[in-house]
Short mmCIF file of C-alpha atoms and ligand atoms in Angstrom, two decimals:
data_model
loop_
_atom_site.label_atom_id
_atom_site.label_comp_id
_atom_site.label_asym_id
_atom_site.label_seq_id
_atom_site.Cartn_x
_atom_site.Cartn_y
_atom_site.Cartn_z
CA MET A 1485 45.08 198.41 115.81
CA VAL A 1486 47.79 198.16 118.53
CA ARG A 1487 51.31 198.68 117.63
CA PRO A 1488 53.89 195.90 118.79
CA SER A 1489 56.07 196.90 121.53
CA ARG A 1490 59.34 198.81 120.38
CA ARG A 1491 61.38 197.33 123.40
CA TRP A 1492 61.48 193.65 122.11
CA ARG A 1493 64.73 193.01 120.15
CA PRO A 1494 65.61 190.28 117.64
CA PRO A 1495 67.83 188.26 119.49
CA PHE A 1496 69.84 187.16 116.20
CA CYS A 1497 69.64 186.56 112.74
CA PRO A 1498 67.23 184.10 111.90
CA ASN A 1499 69.40 182.93 108.51
CA ALA A 1500 71.29 179.89 109.32
CA ALA A 1501 74.05 180.87 106.66
CA CYS A 1502 74.36 184.47 108.38
CA ASP A 1503 77.32 185.32 110.31
CA SER A 1504 75.15 187.09 112.84
CA HIS A 1505 72.83 183.94 113.74
CA ALA A 1506 75.25 182.62 116.19
CA ALA A 1507 77.10 185.87 117.29
CA ALA A 1508 76.61 186.91 120.92
CA GLY A 1509 75.88 190.35 121.88
CA PRO A 1510 74.60 192.99 119.67
CA TRP A 1511 73.96 192.78 116.12
CA ARG A 1512 72.95 194.90 112.93
CA TYR A 1513 69.30 195.15 111.92
CA LYS A 1514 66.90 197.79 111.06
CA ARG A 1515 63.01 197.68 111.25
CA LYS A 1516 61.30 197.77 107.95
CA GLY A 1517 57.59 198.27 108.50
CA PHE A 1518 54.98 196.57 109.71
CA TYR A 1519 52.38 193.61 108.22
CA ALA A 1520 48.88 192.80 108.87
CA ARG A 1521 47.53 189.49 109.98
CA LEU A 1522 44.01 188.32 110.38
CA ARG A 1523 45.04 186.72 113.64
CA GLY A 1524 46.83 188.01 116.55
CA PRO A 1525 49.12 189.53 116.94
CA ARG A 1526 47.33 191.42 114.32
CA LEU A 1527 50.08 193.88 113.28
CA VAL A 1528 53.65 192.22 113.01
CA GLN A 1529 57.00 194.39 113.25
CA ARG A 1530 59.58 193.40 110.18
CA TYR A 1531 63.19 193.85 110.02
CA VAL A 1532 66.08 193.32 107.91
CA CYS A 1533 69.39 191.86 108.73
CA ARG A 1534 72.04 194.45 108.03
CA SER A 1535 74.55 191.52 107.34
CA CYS A 1536 72.75 189.26 104.99
CA ARG A 1537 69.82 191.14 103.90
CA ARG A 1538 67.43 188.65 105.06
CA ASN A 1539 63.90 190.06 105.91
CA PHE A 1540 62.35 188.81 109.16
CA SER A 1541 59.45 189.61 111.72
CA SER A 1542 58.79 189.51 115.18
CA GLN A 1543 56.94 186.03 114.37
CA THR A 1544 59.94 184.73 112.74
CA PHE A 1545 60.97 184.19 116.65
CA SER A 1546 57.54 182.64 117.70
CA THR A 1547 56.57 179.04 117.92
CA THR A 1548 53.34 180.10 115.83
CA TYR A 1549 55.63 180.98 112.89
CA TRP A 1550 53.52 180.52 109.64
CA LEU A 1551 50.84 178.95 111.30
CA LYS A 1552 47.53 178.86 109.88
CA HIS A 1553 45.65 178.28 113.14
CA PRO A 1554 48.18 179.77 115.75
CA ARG A 1555 45.80 179.08 118.92
CA LEU A 1556 45.98 175.34 118.22
CA LEU A 1557 49.48 174.71 119.29
CA ALA A 1558 48.80 174.69 123.28
CA PRO A 1559 46.04 172.97 123.46
CA LEU A 1560 47.22 170.35 120.93
CA LEU A 1561 50.02 169.71 123.41
CA HIS A 1562 47.45 168.82 126.25
CA ARG A 1563 45.17 166.72 123.81
CA LEU A 1564 48.36 164.67 122.28
CA VAL A 1565 49.22 163.49 125.67
CA GLY A 1566 45.56 163.22 127.11
CA CYS A 1567 44.96 160.26 124.61
CA SER A 1568 43.12 162.16 121.74
CA ALA A 1569 43.71 160.67 118.18
CA LEU A 1570 44.09 163.22 115.35
CA ARG A 1571 40.83 163.37 113.91
CA GLN A 1572 39.14 163.65 117.45
CA ILE A 1573 41.43 166.79 118.06
CA ALA A 1574 40.62 168.13 114.40
CA ARG A 1575 36.80 167.72 115.11
CA GLU A 1576 36.98 169.18 118.54
CA PHE A 1577 38.83 172.59 117.13
CA GLY A 1578 36.84 172.41 113.58
CA VAL A 1579 40.04 172.11 111.63
CA THR A 1580 41.30 169.74 109.06
CA HIS A 1581 43.09 166.36 110.12
CA SER A 1582 46.26 167.34 107.99
CA SER A 1583 46.35 170.68 110.04
CA VAL A 1584 46.30 168.72 113.43
CA GLN A 1585 48.97 166.26 111.66
CA ARG A 1586 51.38 169.06 110.57
CA GLN A 1587 51.00 171.03 113.82
CA SER A 1588 51.73 167.88 115.77
CA GLU A 1589 54.95 167.39 113.81
CA ARG A 1590 55.89 170.71 114.35
CA LEU A 1591 55.30 170.54 117.99
CA GLY A 1592 57.21 167.20 117.79
CA ARG A 1593 60.17 169.13 116.68
CA HIS A 1594 60.19 171.86 119.09
CA CYS A 1595 59.91 169.33 121.95
CA LEU A 1596 62.87 167.23 120.74
CA LEU A 1597 64.99 170.57 120.92
CA PHE A 1598 63.34 171.65 124.36
CA LEU A 1599 64.44 168.54 125.72
CA GLU A 1600 67.88 168.32 124.35
CA ALA A 1601 68.21 172.05 125.27
CA HIS A 1602 67.28 171.28 129.01
CA ARG A 1603 68.96 167.84 129.39
CA PRO A 1604 71.46 167.78 132.17
CA ARG A 1605 74.95 168.04 130.41
CA ALA A 1606 77.21 166.34 133.22
CA ALA A 1607 76.82 162.75 134.06
CA PRO A 1608 73.54 162.13 135.80
CA THR A 1609 73.81 161.73 139.21
CA GLU A 1610 70.97 159.26 139.98
CA PRO A 1611 70.56 155.66 138.92
CA LEU A 1612 69.11 155.44 135.35
CA VAL A 1613 66.62 152.69 134.26
CA LEU A 1614 66.71 151.58 130.75
CA ASP A 1615 63.88 149.55 128.96
CA GLY A 1616 62.29 148.97 125.35
CA PHE A 1617 58.67 150.12 124.97
CA ARG A 1618 57.46 148.02 122.59
CA THR A 1619 54.85 148.93 119.87
CA PHE A 1620 54.60 148.89 116.32
CA GLU A 1621 54.36 151.11 112.83
CA HIS A 1622 52.53 150.60 109.85
CA SER A 1623 51.31 147.36 110.82
CA GLN A 1624 51.70 144.57 113.50
CA TYR A 1625 54.28 143.05 111.15
CA TRP A 1626 56.74 145.93 111.89
CA PRO A 1627 57.35 146.13 115.71
CA PHE A 1628 59.67 148.37 117.04
CA ASP A 1629 61.19 149.19 120.71
CA LEU A 1630 61.00 152.83 122.10
CA ASN A 1631 63.99 152.57 123.87
CA LEU A 1632 63.74 154.71 126.94
CA LEU A 1633 66.51 156.06 129.63
CA VAL A 1634 64.72 157.12 132.96
CA GLY A 1635 66.19 158.28 136.10
CA ALA A 1636 65.34 157.35 139.58
CA SER A 1637 63.37 161.07 139.58
CA HIS A 1638 61.31 159.94 136.65
CA TYR A 1639 63.05 162.57 134.39
CA VAL A 1640 63.10 160.92 130.71
CA TYR A 1641 66.68 161.85 129.97
CA GLY A 1642 66.14 160.40 126.30
CA PHE A 1643 64.73 158.05 123.79
CA ASN A 1644 65.44 156.37 120.20
CA ASP A 1645 64.19 153.61 117.95
CA ALA A 1646 65.32 150.33 117.29
CA GLU A 1647 63.32 148.28 114.65
CA LEU A 1648 62.53 144.38 115.37
CA ARG A 1649 61.73 141.53 113.60
CA ARG A 1650 58.07 140.54 114.19
CA SER A 1651 58.38 137.60 116.78
CA GLY A 1652 56.15 135.38 119.09
CA SER A 1653 53.65 132.93 118.48
CA LEU A 1654 52.60 133.30 114.78
CA ARG A 1655 50.08 131.04 112.93
CA PRO A 1656 51.56 129.47 109.75
CA SER A 1657 49.64 132.49 107.45
CA GLN A 1658 51.60 134.85 109.50
CA ARG A 1659 54.90 133.49 108.86
CA VAL A 1660 54.13 133.06 105.12
CA ARG A 1661 53.06 136.82 105.20
CA ARG A 1662 55.81 138.01 107.30
CA ALA A 1663 58.41 136.05 104.90
CA GLU A 1664 56.55 137.99 101.97
CA LEU A 1665 57.09 141.31 103.41
CA GLU A 1666 60.51 140.70 104.42
CA GLY A 1667 61.09 139.53 100.83
CA ALA A 1668 59.94 142.87 99.54
CA TYR A 1669 61.14 145.33 102.09
CA GLY A 1670 64.02 143.56 103.81
CA ARG A 1671 64.51 142.41 107.48
CA PRO A 1672 65.24 144.63 110.25
CA ASP A 1673 68.98 145.05 111.22
CA PRO A 1674 69.44 142.23 114.17
CA GLN A 1675 71.74 144.62 115.57
CA ALA A 1676 69.35 147.65 115.60
CA THR A 1677 68.81 147.30 119.76
CA ARG A 1678 72.65 147.20 120.22
CA ARG A 1679 73.13 150.23 118.39
CA ALA A 1680 70.16 152.27 119.48
CA VAL A 1681 71.08 151.71 123.17
CA SER A 1682 74.94 152.51 122.27
CA GLU A 1683 73.58 156.19 120.77
CA LEU A 1684 71.20 156.60 123.70
CA VAL A 1685 73.43 155.86 126.55
CA GLY A 1686 76.29 157.69 124.71
CA ARG A 1687 74.19 160.70 124.26
CA VAL A 1688 73.25 160.77 128.22
CA VAL A 1689 76.48 159.66 129.93
CA PRO A 1690 79.15 161.99 128.80
CA PRO A 1691 82.70 160.47 127.79
CA GLY A 1692 84.86 159.78 131.12
CA SER A 1693 81.99 159.51 133.37
CA HIS A 1694 80.45 157.06 135.06
CA ALA A 1695 76.63 155.89 135.38
CA VAL A 1696 74.39 153.04 137.21
CA ILE A 1697 72.44 151.60 134.69
CA GLU A 1698 69.39 149.43 135.72
CA SER A 1699 67.74 147.02 132.95
CA ASP A 1700 65.91 143.65 132.38
CA GLU A 1701 68.19 140.99 131.19
CA HIS A 1702 67.98 141.91 127.55
CA ALA A 1703 71.08 140.09 125.95
CA ALA A 1704 71.85 143.59 123.52
CA TYR A 1705 72.22 145.57 126.78
CA PRO A 1706 75.55 144.43 127.66
CA ARG A 1707 77.05 144.30 124.34
CA ALA A 1708 75.94 148.00 123.66
CA PHE A 1709 77.58 149.00 126.71
CA ALA A 1710 80.61 147.36 125.97
CA ARG A 1711 81.00 149.57 122.84
CA LEU A 1712 81.00 152.57 125.14
CA ALA A 1713 84.49 151.92 126.29
CA SER A 1714 85.14 155.16 127.37
CA ARG A 1715 82.18 155.38 129.96
CA ARG A 1716 82.38 153.46 133.20
CA ILE A 1717 78.75 152.07 133.07
CA GLU A 1718 77.46 149.78 136.35
CA HIS A 1719 75.09 147.71 135.32
CA ARG A 1720 72.42 146.05 137.34
CA THR A 1721 70.01 143.59 136.02
CA THR A 1722 66.43 142.49 137.27
CA SER A 1723 64.24 139.79 135.74
CA SER A 1724 61.46 141.22 133.97
CA ARG A 1725 59.24 138.43 135.80
CA ALA A 1726 59.78 140.49 139.05
CA SER A 1727 56.52 141.75 140.69
CA ARG A 1728 56.22 145.49 138.94
CA THR A 1729 55.93 147.00 142.43
CA PRO A 1730 57.43 150.37 143.40
CA ARG A 1731 60.20 148.58 145.08
CA ASN A 1732 61.41 147.02 141.70
CA PRO A 1733 64.56 148.89 140.53
CA LEU A 1734 63.01 149.35 137.39
CA PHE A 1735 59.86 150.86 138.68
CA PRO A 1736 60.71 154.39 136.96
CA ALA A 1737 60.64 152.39 133.45
CA ASN A 1738 57.60 150.50 134.03
CA LEU A 1739 55.73 153.30 135.14
CA ALA A 1740 56.80 155.49 132.16
CA ASP A 1741 55.74 152.72 129.99
CA LEU A 1742 52.28 152.52 131.79
CA LEU A 1743 52.10 156.35 131.40
CA LEU A 1744 53.25 156.28 127.76
CA ARG A 1745 50.34 153.51 126.75
CA HIS A 1746 47.77 155.67 128.92
CA ALA A 1747 48.69 159.11 127.50
CA SER A 1748 49.35 158.47 123.83
CA ALA A 1749 46.32 157.56 121.37
CA ASN A 1750 48.81 155.53 119.05
CA HIS A 1751 50.00 152.94 121.81
CA LYS A 1752 46.77 151.90 123.04
CA ARG A 1753 45.98 148.28 122.67
CA GLU A 1754 43.82 147.40 119.61
CA THR A 1755 43.82 150.82 118.33
CA ILE A 1756 43.18 152.21 115.11
CA ALA A 1757 44.91 155.75 116.05
CA PHE A 1758 48.36 153.51 115.87
CA SER A 1759 51.47 155.00 114.55
CA LYS A 1760 51.83 154.83 110.68
CA ARG A 1761 55.17 155.66 110.46
CA ARG A 1762 57.59 155.14 113.67
CA GLN A 1763 58.86 159.00 113.13
CA GLY A 1764 55.30 160.10 114.02
CA ALA A 1765 55.60 157.88 117.25
CA LEU A 1766 59.36 159.66 117.95
CA TYR A 1767 57.79 162.89 117.78
CA ARG A 1768 54.79 162.30 120.01
CA ALA A 1769 57.43 160.37 122.43
CA ALA A 1770 59.37 163.78 122.37
CA ILE A 1771 55.72 165.93 123.42
CA TRP A 1772 55.00 163.24 126.05
CA ALA A 1773 58.74 163.44 127.54
CA VAL A 1774 58.04 167.36 127.77
CA TRP A 1775 55.09 167.03 129.58
CA ARG A 1776 56.78 164.07 132.13
CA ASN A 1777 59.76 165.80 132.64
CA PHE A 1778 58.30 169.48 133.19
CA LEU A 1779 54.65 169.80 133.35
CA LYS A 1780 53.60 166.59 135.23
CA SER A 1781 53.57 165.77 138.99
CA ARG A 1782 55.97 162.50 139.82
CA SER A 1783 52.94 161.51 141.94
CA GLU A 1784 49.40 162.37 140.97
CA ASN A 1785 48.11 161.33 144.49
CA ARG A 1786 50.72 163.96 146.14
CA ARG A 1787 50.64 166.57 143.40
CA ASP A 1788 54.58 166.89 143.95
CA GLU A 1789 56.91 168.84 141.57
CA PRO A 1790 57.87 167.73 138.03
CA PRO A 1791 60.94 165.52 137.75
CA ALA A 1792 62.82 168.73 136.11
CA VAL A 1793 62.11 170.50 139.28
CA ALA A 1794 63.13 167.93 141.61
CA LEU A 1795 66.59 167.71 139.51
CA GLY A 1796 67.08 171.58 139.64
CA LEU A 1797 66.62 171.90 135.79
CA VAL A 1798 64.05 174.57 136.16
CA ARG A 1799 62.67 176.54 139.21
CA ARG A 1800 59.05 175.74 138.98
CA ARG A 1801 56.36 173.61 137.18
CA LEU A 1802 55.83 174.70 133.40
CA GLY A 1803 52.97 175.07 131.47
CA ALA A 1804 52.36 174.87 127.81
CA ARG A 1805 52.45 178.35 127.40
CA ASP A 1806 56.23 178.48 128.95
CA VAL A 1807 56.99 175.52 126.97
CA LEU A 1808 55.99 177.19 123.76
CA ALA A 1809 57.25 180.29 124.84
CA GLU A 1810 59.90 180.70 122.12
CA ARG A 1811 60.71 179.39 118.77
CA ARG A 1812 63.85 177.07 118.83
CA PHE A 1813 66.24 177.04 115.82
CA PRO A 1814 68.00 173.36 114.97
CA TRP A 1815 71.08 175.02 114.10
CA ARG A 1816 71.73 176.91 117.05
CA GLN A 1817 72.04 173.56 119.31
CA ALA A 1818 74.63 170.70 118.81
CA LEU A 1819 72.42 167.86 117.70
CA GLY A 1820 73.98 164.25 117.49
CA PRO A 1821 73.32 162.36 114.12
CA TRP A 1822 70.12 160.34 115.48
CA LEU A 1823 68.66 163.67 116.71
CA GLN A 1824 69.32 165.37 113.44
CA ARG A 1825 67.66 162.64 111.67
CA CYS A 1826 64.89 162.40 113.95
CA TYR A 1827 64.24 166.33 113.90
CA LEU A 1828 64.21 166.32 109.85
CA ALA A 1829 61.82 163.31 109.93
CA ARG A 1830 64.63 161.03 108.04
CA ILE A 1831 63.77 157.94 110.19
CA PRO A 1832 62.62 155.58 107.33
CA THR A 1833 59.32 153.25 107.39
CA ARG A 1834 60.38 150.10 105.52
CA ALA A 1835 57.02 149.18 104.13
CA LEU A 1836 56.63 152.88 102.72
CA ALA A 1837 58.33 153.49 99.37
CA ARG A 1838 58.32 157.25 99.96
CA CYS A 1839 58.57 158.55 103.43
CA ARG A 1840 57.93 162.30 103.86
CA SER A 1841 60.49 164.21 105.48
CA HIS A 1842 60.85 167.78 106.85
CA THR A 1843 62.51 170.03 104.15
CA LEU A 1844 60.30 173.47 104.65
CA ARG A 1845 63.20 176.36 103.85
CA TYR A 1846 61.62 178.40 106.48
CA ALA A 1847 59.80 176.85 109.04
CA VAL A 1848 62.59 174.71 110.15
ZN1 LIG B 670 71.66 187.88 108.87
#
């Protein structure tokens, strides 16, 4: 059996409560033997932190930590942006549907942290396009907007969710059903879009800075920007009826919407793979955004560099292995309240009495 490299050093203590976890530079640990696994790496080095006495191993720092099917993670990333549904992936790899579900949730959490770690911290230097991608959770009675903030470079700066009330032309029987459901579960907050857009733009545009934002004529957007008094937002609007060509100022968002629907089985029209919870749709949006920003060319015809390379955020196009090279720990990144809730799967679905959140103690 091959022994693991002795040159690799654990970078920090993985215990969130330990003083050593955030300390820069050398920290005190010692090696504590090995354990054998059924899947590669077969022999894993164990360690103990000298400060908090927590045992851990080299696997603790791997994205495949505690996974029964560690080789599934990278192909799963490609399948989830290749419009496969969870059961189709499960059949292809000979694993259960629930394994695919759990791993796609882990991948979603990893991608949320990956996006947040690589996002430019200064004010965006390019115009941003704001758009709400309309989809639904649980049933068509519960629509929501996936609010996207995309740069002219096609880089996805961020996204979040806003619940909506089902609207449009409804048959009388549908109106009755909507009233019944709203009576039982409550009505979505009419201010949800305004609140969500404030959070999203406030996250991407730092206080005291300036940004140009292009959008359609949605009435909630100017109200959302007005709440961000410490930022100078130059808001330009284009009618959503204008032709959706590359010359349209909203083209980056229109293309992102098209790609999101093309790449994700849960957003196909008339699908049975729709998201049962919008939490699941948000995890998948994070995976899609990592793929869009770091893996995919801006133009398929030109095969040019991905948006993150064009913006100078990474030096070269990344592959799934690069994205999954190391595990990210949520307590080592500053996450705003929405990102924290999304990471921990605390975005509720109104029509479900009990929504499972992410409460694992070690595989955080
Ligand atoms: Zn420790």
